[in-house]
PDB file of C-alpha atoms and ligand atoms in Angstrom:
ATOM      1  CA  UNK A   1      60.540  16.445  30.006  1.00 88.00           C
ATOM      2  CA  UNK A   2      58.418  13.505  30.370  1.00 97.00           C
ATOM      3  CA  UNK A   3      54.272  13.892  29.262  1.00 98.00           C
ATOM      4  CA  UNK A   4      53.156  11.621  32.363  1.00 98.00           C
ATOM      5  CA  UNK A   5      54.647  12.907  35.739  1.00 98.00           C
ATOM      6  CA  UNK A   6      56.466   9.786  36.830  1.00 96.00           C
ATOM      7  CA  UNK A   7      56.212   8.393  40.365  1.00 98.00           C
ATOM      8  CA  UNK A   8      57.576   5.241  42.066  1.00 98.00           C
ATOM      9  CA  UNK A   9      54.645   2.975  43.669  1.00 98.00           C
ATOM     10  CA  UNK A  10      54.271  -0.568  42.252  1.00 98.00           C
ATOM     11  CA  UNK A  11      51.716  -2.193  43.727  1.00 98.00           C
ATOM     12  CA  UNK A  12      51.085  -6.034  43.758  1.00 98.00           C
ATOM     13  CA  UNK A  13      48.411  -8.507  44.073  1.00 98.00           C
ATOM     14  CA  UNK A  14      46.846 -11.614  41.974  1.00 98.00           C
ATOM     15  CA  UNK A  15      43.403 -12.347  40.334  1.00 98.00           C
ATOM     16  CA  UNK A  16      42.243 -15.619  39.089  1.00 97.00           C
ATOM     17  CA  UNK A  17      46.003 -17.020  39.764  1.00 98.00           C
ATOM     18  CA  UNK A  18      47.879 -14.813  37.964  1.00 98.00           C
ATOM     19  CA  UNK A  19      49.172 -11.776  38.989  1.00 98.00           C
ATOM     20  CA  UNK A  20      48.104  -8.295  38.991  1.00 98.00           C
ATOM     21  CA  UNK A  21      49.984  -5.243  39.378  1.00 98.00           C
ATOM     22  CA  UNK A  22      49.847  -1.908  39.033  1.00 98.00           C
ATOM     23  CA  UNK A  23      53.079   0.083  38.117  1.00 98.00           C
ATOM     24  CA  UNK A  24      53.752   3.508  37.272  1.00 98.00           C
ATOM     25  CA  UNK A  25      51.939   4.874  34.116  1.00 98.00           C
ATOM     26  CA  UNK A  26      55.050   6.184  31.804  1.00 98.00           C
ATOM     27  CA  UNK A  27      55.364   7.901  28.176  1.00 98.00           C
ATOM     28  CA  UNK A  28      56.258   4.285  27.365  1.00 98.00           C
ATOM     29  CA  UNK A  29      52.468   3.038  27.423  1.00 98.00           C
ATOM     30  CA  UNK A  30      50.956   6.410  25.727  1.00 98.00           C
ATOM     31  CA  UNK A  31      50.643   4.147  22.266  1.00 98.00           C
ATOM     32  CA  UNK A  32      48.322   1.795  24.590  1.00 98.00           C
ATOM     33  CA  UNK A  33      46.727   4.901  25.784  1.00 98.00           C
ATOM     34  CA  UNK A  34      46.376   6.557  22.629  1.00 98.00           C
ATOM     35  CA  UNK A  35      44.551   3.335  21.527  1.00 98.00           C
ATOM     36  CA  UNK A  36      42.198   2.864  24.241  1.00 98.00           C
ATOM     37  CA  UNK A  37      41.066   6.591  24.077  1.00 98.00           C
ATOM     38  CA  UNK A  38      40.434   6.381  20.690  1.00 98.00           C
ATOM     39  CA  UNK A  39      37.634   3.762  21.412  1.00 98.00           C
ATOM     40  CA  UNK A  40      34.346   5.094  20.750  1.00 98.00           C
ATOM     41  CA  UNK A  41      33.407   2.034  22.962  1.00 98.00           C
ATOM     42  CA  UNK A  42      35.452   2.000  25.793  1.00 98.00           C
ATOM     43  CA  UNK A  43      34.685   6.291  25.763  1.00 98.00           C
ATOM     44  CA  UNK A  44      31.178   5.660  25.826  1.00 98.00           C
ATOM     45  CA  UNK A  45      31.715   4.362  29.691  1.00 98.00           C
ATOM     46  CA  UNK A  46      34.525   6.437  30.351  1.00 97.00           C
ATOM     47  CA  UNK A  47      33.327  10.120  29.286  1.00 96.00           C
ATOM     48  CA  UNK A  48      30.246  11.569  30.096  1.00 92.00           C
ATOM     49  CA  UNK A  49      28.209  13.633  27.960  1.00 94.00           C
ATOM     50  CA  UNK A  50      26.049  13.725  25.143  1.00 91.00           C
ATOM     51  CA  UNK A  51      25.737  10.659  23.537  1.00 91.00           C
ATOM     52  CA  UNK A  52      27.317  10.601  20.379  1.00 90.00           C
ATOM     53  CA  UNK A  53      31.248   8.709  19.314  1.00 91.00           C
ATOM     54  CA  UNK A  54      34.212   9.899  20.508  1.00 96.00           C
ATOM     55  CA  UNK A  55      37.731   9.739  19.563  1.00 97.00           C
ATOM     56  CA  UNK A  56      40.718  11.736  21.100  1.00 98.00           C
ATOM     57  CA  UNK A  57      43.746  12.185  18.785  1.00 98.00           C
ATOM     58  CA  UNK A  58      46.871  11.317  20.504  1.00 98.00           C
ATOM     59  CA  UNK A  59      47.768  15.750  21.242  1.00 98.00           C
ATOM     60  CA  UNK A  60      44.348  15.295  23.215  1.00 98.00           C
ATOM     61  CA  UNK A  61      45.113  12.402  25.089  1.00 98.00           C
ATOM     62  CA  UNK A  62      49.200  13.815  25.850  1.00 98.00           C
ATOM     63  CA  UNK A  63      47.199  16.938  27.192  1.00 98.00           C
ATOM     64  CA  UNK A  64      44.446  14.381  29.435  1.00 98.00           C
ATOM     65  CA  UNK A  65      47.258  12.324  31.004  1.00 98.00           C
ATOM     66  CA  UNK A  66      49.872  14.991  31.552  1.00 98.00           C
ATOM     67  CA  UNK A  67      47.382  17.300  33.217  1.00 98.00           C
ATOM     68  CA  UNK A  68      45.760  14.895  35.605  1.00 98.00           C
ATOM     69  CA  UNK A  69      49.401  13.344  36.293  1.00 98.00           C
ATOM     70  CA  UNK A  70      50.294  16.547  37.685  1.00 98.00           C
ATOM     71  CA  UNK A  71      48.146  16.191  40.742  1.00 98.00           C
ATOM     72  CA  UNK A  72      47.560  12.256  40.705  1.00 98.00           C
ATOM     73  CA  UNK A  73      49.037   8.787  40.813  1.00 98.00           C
ATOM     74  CA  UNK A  74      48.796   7.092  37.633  1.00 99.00           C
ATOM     75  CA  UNK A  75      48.893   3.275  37.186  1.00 99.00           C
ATOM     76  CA  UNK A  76      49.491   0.778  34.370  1.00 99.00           C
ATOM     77  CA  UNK A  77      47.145  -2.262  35.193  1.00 99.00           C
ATOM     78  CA  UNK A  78      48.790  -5.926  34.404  1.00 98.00           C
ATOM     79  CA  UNK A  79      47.344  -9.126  34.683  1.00 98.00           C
ATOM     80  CA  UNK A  80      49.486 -11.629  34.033  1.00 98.00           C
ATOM     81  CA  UNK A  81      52.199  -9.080  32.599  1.00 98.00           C
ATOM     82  CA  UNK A  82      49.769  -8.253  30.227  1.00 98.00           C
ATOM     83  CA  UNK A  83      48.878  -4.269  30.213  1.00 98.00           C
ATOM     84  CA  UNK A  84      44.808  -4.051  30.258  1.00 99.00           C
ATOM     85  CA  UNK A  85      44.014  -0.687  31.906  1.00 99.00           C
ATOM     86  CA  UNK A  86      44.791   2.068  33.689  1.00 98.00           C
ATOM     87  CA  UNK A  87      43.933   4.004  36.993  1.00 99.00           C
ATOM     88  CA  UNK A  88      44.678   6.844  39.110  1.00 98.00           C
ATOM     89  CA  UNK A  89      44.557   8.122  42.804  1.00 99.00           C
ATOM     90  CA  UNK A  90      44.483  11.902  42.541  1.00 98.00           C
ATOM     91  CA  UNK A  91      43.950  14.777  44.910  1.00 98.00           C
ATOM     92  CA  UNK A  92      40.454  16.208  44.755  1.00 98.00           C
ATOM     93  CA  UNK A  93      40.069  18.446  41.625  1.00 97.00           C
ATOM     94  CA  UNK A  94      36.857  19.702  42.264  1.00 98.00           C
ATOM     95  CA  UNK A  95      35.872  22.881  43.940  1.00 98.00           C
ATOM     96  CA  UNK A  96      32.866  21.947  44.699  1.00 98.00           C
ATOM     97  CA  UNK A  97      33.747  18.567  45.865  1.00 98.00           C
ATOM     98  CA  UNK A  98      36.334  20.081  47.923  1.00 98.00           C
ATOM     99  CA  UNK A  99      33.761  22.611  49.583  1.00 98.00           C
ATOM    100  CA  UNK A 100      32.262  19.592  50.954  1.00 98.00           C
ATOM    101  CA  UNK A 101      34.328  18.496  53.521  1.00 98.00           C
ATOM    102  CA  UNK A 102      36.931  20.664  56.264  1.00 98.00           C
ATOM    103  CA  UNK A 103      39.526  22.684  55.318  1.00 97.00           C
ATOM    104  CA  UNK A 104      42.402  20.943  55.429  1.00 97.00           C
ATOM    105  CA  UNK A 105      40.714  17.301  54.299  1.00 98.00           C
ATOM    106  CA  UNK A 106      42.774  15.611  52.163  1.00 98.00           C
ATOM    107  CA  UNK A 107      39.970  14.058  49.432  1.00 98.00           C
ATOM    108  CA  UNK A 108      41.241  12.340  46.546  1.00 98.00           C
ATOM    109  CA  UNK A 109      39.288  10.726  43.592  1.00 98.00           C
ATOM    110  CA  UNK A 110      40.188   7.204  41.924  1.00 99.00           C
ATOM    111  CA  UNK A 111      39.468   6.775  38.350  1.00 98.00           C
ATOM    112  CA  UNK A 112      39.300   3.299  36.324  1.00 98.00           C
ATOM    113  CA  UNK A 113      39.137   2.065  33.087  1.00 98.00           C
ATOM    114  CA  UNK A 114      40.138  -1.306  31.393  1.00 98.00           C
ATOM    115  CA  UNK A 115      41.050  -0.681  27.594  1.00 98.00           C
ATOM    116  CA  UNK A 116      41.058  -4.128  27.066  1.00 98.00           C
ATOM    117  CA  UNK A 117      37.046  -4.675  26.754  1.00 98.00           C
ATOM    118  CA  UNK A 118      37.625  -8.544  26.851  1.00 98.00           C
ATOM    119  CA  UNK A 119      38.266  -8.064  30.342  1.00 98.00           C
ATOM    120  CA  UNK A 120      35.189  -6.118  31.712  1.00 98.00           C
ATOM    121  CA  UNK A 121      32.469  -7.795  34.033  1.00 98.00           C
ATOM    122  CA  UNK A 122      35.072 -10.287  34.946  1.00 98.00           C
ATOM    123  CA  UNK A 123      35.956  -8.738  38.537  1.00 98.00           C
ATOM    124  CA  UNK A 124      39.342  -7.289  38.066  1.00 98.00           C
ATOM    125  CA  UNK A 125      38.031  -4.131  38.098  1.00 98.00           C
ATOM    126  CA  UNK A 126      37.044  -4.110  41.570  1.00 98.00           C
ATOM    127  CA  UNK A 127      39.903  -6.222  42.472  1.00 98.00           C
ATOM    128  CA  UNK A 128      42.708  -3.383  41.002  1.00 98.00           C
ATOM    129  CA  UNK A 129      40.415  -0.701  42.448  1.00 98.00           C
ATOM    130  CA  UNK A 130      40.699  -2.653  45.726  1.00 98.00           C
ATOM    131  CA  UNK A 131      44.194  -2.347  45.784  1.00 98.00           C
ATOM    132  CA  UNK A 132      44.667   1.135  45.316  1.00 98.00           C
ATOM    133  CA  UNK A 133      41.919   1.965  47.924  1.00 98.00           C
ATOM    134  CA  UNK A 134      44.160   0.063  50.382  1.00 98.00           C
ATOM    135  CA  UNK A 135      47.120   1.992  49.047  1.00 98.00           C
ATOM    136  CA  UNK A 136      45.233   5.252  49.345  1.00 98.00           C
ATOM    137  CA  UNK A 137      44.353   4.714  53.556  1.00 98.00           C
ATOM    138  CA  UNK A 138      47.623   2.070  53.992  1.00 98.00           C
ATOM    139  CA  UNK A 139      50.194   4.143  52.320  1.00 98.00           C
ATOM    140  CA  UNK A 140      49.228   7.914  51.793  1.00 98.00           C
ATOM    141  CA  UNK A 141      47.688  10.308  54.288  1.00 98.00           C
ATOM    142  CA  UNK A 142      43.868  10.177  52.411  1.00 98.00           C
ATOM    143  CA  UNK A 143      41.683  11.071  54.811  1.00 98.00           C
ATOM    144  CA  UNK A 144      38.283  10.563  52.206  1.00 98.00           C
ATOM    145  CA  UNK A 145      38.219   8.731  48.861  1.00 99.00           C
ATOM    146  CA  UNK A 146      35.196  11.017  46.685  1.00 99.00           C
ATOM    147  CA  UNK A 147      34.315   8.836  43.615  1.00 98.00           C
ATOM    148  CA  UNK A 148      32.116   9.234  40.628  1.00 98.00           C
ATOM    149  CA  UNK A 149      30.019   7.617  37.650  1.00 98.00           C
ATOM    150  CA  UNK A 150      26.963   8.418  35.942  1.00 98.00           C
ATOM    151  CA  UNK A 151      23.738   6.196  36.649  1.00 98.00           C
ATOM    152  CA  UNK A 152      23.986   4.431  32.711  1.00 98.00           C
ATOM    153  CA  UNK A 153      27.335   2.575  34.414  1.00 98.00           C
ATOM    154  CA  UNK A 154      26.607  -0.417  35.964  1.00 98.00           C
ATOM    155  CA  UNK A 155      29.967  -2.311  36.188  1.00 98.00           C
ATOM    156  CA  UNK A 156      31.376   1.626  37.285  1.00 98.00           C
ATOM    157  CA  UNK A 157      28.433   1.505  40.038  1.00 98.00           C
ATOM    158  CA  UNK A 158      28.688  -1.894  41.169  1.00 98.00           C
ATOM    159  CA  UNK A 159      32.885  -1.550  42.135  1.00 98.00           C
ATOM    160  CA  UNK A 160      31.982   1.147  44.073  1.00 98.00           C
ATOM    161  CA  UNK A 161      29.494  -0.255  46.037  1.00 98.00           C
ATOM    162  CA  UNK A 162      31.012  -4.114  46.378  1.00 98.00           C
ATOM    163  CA  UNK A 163      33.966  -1.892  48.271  1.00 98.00           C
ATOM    164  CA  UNK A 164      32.351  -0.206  50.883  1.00 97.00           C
ATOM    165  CA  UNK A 165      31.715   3.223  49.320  1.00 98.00           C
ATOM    166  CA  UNK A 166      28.430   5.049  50.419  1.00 98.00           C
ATOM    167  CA  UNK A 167      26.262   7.145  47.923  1.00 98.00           C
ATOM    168  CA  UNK A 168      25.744   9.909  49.503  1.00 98.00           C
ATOM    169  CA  UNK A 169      24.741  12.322  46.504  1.00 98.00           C
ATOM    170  CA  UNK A 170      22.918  12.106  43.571  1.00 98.00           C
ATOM    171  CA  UNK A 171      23.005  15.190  40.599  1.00 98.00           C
ATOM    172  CA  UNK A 172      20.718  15.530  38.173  1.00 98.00           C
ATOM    173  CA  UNK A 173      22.636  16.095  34.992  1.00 98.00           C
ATOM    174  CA  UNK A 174      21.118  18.807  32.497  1.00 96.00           C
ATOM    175  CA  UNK A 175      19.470  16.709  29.767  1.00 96.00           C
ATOM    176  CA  UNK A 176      19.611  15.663  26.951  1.00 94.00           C
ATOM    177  CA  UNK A 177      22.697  13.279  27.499  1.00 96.00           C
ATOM    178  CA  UNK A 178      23.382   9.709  28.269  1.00 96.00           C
ATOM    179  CA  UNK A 179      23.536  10.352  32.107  1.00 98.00           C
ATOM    180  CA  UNK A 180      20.403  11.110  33.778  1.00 98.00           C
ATOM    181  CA  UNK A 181      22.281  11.406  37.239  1.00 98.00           C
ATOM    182  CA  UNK A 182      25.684  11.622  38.322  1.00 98.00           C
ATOM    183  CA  UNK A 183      26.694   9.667  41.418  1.00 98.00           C
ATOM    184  CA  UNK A 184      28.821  10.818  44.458  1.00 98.00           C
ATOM    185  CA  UNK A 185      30.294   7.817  46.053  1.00 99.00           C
ATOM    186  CA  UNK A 186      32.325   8.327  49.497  1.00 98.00           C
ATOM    187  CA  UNK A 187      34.950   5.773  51.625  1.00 98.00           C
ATOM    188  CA  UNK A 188      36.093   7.790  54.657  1.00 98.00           C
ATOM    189  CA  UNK A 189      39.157   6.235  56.609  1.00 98.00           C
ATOM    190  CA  UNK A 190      37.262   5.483  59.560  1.00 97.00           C
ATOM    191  CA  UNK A 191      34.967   3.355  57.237  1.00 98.00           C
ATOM    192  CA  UNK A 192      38.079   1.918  55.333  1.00 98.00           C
ATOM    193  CA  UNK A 193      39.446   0.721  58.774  1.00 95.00           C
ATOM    194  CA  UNK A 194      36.386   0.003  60.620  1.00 94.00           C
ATOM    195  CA  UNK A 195      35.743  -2.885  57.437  1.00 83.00           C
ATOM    196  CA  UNK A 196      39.650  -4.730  56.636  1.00 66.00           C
TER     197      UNK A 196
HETATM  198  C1  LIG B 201      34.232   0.194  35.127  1.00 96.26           C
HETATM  199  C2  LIG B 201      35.221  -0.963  35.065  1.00 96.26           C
HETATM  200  C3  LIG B 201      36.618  -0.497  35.492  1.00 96.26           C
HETATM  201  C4  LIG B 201      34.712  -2.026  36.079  1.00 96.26           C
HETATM  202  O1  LIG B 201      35.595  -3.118  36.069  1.00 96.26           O
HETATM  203  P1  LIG B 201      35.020  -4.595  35.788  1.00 96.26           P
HETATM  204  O2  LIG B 201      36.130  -5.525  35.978  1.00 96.26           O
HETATM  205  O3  LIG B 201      34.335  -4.594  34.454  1.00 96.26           O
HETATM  206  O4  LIG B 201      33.927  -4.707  36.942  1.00 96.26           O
HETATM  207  P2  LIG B 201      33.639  -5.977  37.878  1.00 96.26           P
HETATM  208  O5  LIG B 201      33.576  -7.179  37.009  1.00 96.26           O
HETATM  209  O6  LIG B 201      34.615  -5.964  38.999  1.00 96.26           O
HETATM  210  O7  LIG B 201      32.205  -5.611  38.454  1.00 96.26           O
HETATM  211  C5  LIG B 201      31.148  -5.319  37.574  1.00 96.26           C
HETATM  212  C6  LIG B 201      29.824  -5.557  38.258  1.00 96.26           C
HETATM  213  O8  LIG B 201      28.775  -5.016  37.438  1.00 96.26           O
HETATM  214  C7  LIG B 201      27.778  -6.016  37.293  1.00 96.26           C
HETATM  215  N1  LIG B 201      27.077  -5.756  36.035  1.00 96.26           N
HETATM  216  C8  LIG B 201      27.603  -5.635  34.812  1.00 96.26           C
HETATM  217  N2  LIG B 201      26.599  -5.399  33.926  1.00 96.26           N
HETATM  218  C9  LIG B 201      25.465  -5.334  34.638  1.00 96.26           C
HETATM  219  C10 LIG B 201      24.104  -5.112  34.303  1.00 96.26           C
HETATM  220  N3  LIG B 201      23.737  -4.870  33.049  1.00 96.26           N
HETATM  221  N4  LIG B 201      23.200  -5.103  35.300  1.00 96.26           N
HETATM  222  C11 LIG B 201      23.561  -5.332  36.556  1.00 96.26           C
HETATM  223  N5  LIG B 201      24.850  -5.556  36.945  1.00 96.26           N
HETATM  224  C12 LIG B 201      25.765  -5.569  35.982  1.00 96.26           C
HETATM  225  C13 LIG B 201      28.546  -7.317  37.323  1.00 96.26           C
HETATM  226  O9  LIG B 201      27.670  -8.388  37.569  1.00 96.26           O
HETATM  227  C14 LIG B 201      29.496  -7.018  38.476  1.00 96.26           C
HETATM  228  O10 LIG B 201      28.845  -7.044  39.716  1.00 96.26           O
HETATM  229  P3  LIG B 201      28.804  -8.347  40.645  1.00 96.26           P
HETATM  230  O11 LIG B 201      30.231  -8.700  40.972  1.00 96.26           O
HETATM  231  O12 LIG B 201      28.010  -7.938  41.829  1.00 96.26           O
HETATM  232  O13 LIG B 201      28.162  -9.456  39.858  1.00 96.26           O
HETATM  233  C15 LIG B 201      35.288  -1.590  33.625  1.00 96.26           C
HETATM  234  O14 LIG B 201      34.067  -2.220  33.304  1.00 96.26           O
HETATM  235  C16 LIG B 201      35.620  -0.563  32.572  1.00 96.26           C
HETATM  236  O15 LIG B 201      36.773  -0.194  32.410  1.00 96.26           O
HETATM  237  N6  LIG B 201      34.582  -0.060  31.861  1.00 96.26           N
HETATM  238  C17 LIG B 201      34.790   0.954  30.813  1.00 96.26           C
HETATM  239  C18 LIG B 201      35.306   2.297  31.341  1.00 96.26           C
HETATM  240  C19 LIG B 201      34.507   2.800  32.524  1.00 96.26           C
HETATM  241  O16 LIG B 201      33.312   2.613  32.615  1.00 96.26           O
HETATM  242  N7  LIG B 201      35.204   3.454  33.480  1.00 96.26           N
HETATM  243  C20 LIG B 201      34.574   4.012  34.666  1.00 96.26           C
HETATM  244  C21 LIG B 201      34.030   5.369  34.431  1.00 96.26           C
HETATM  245  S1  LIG B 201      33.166   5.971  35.857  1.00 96.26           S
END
């Protein structure tokens, strides 16, 4: 049985003239995984917490992807044909978060990161995360996108905002760690289809 649950969206678009897709995340790209989320750098953005290096082994990044695959979408990110990142649409794993709206609400989350660190600040960020906001309102039944970063990520911060989403809760974070506050960020599909 395969680690990463596979599905079968491909989703297209361009950026800067080339193009940029995003294609179902398989066991064929865990080496690129395994070498992005062994990044102290990259997992300084990525993972909250204390602030101190991490590294996940490739067991601990098998067990990330093939739990969160279970209840998400998972995307390979490539520009150009190149792979630099990956992303997810996934149904709302938080009890809490969940609380917060109807019964019955379909939530989901997206999560981002570019492994390639040559390619942050550029704009492809928001332009990927773009297209798999449209996918999430266009092409499955979301009814609420319920997004997240810490108030130390900037880049994180900015995509959110730059596509519409509203902060509509800030947490303080028990201290000490990097993140002072952790940032709820919301796109309803009224809002999505009241903007495009
Ligand atoms: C988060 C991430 C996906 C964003 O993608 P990206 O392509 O780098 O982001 P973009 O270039 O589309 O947008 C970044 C924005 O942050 C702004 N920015 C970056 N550094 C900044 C700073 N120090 N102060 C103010 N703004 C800053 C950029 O100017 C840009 O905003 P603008 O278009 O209004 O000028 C990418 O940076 C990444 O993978 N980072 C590491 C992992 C991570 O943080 N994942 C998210 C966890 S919540």
């Amino acid at each position: 049985m395969s680690v990463i649950k596979p599905h079968g969206y491909t989703l297209s678009g361009s950026f800067g003239g080339q193009s940029l897709m995003l294609r179902p995340l398989s066991d064929e790209h865990l080496p690129l995984l395994y070498k992005w989320e062994s990044d102290p750098e990259l997992l300084y953005w990525s993972e909250g917490g204390e602030d101190k290096p991490l590294s996940y082994p490739p067991e601990a990044v098998r067990k990330k992807y093939s739990a969160v695959s279970k209840t998400a979408l998972n995307f390979i990110v490539e520009l150009g044909g190149r792979p630099i990142g990956n992303c997810w649409l996934q149904k709302m794993n938080l009890p809490e978060v969940k609380s917060m709206y109807p019964v019955g609400t379909d939530v989901r989350r997206i999560d981002m990161e570019i492994g390639e660190k040559e390619y942050w600040g550029k704009g492809i960020g928001t332009a990927f995360v773009r297209m798999l906001v449209r996918f999430a309102f266009e092409e499955q039944p979301t009814d609420v996108l319920h997004c997240f970063c810490e108030d130390y990520n900037i880049r994180s911060r900015r995509v959110w905002e730059k596509l519409g989403f509203k902060l509509i809760l800030t947490e303080a974070l028990p201290q000490p760690q990097k993140g002072r506050f952790q940032y709820h960020w919301r796109l309803t599909r009224e809002e999505y289809m009241n903007k495009f």
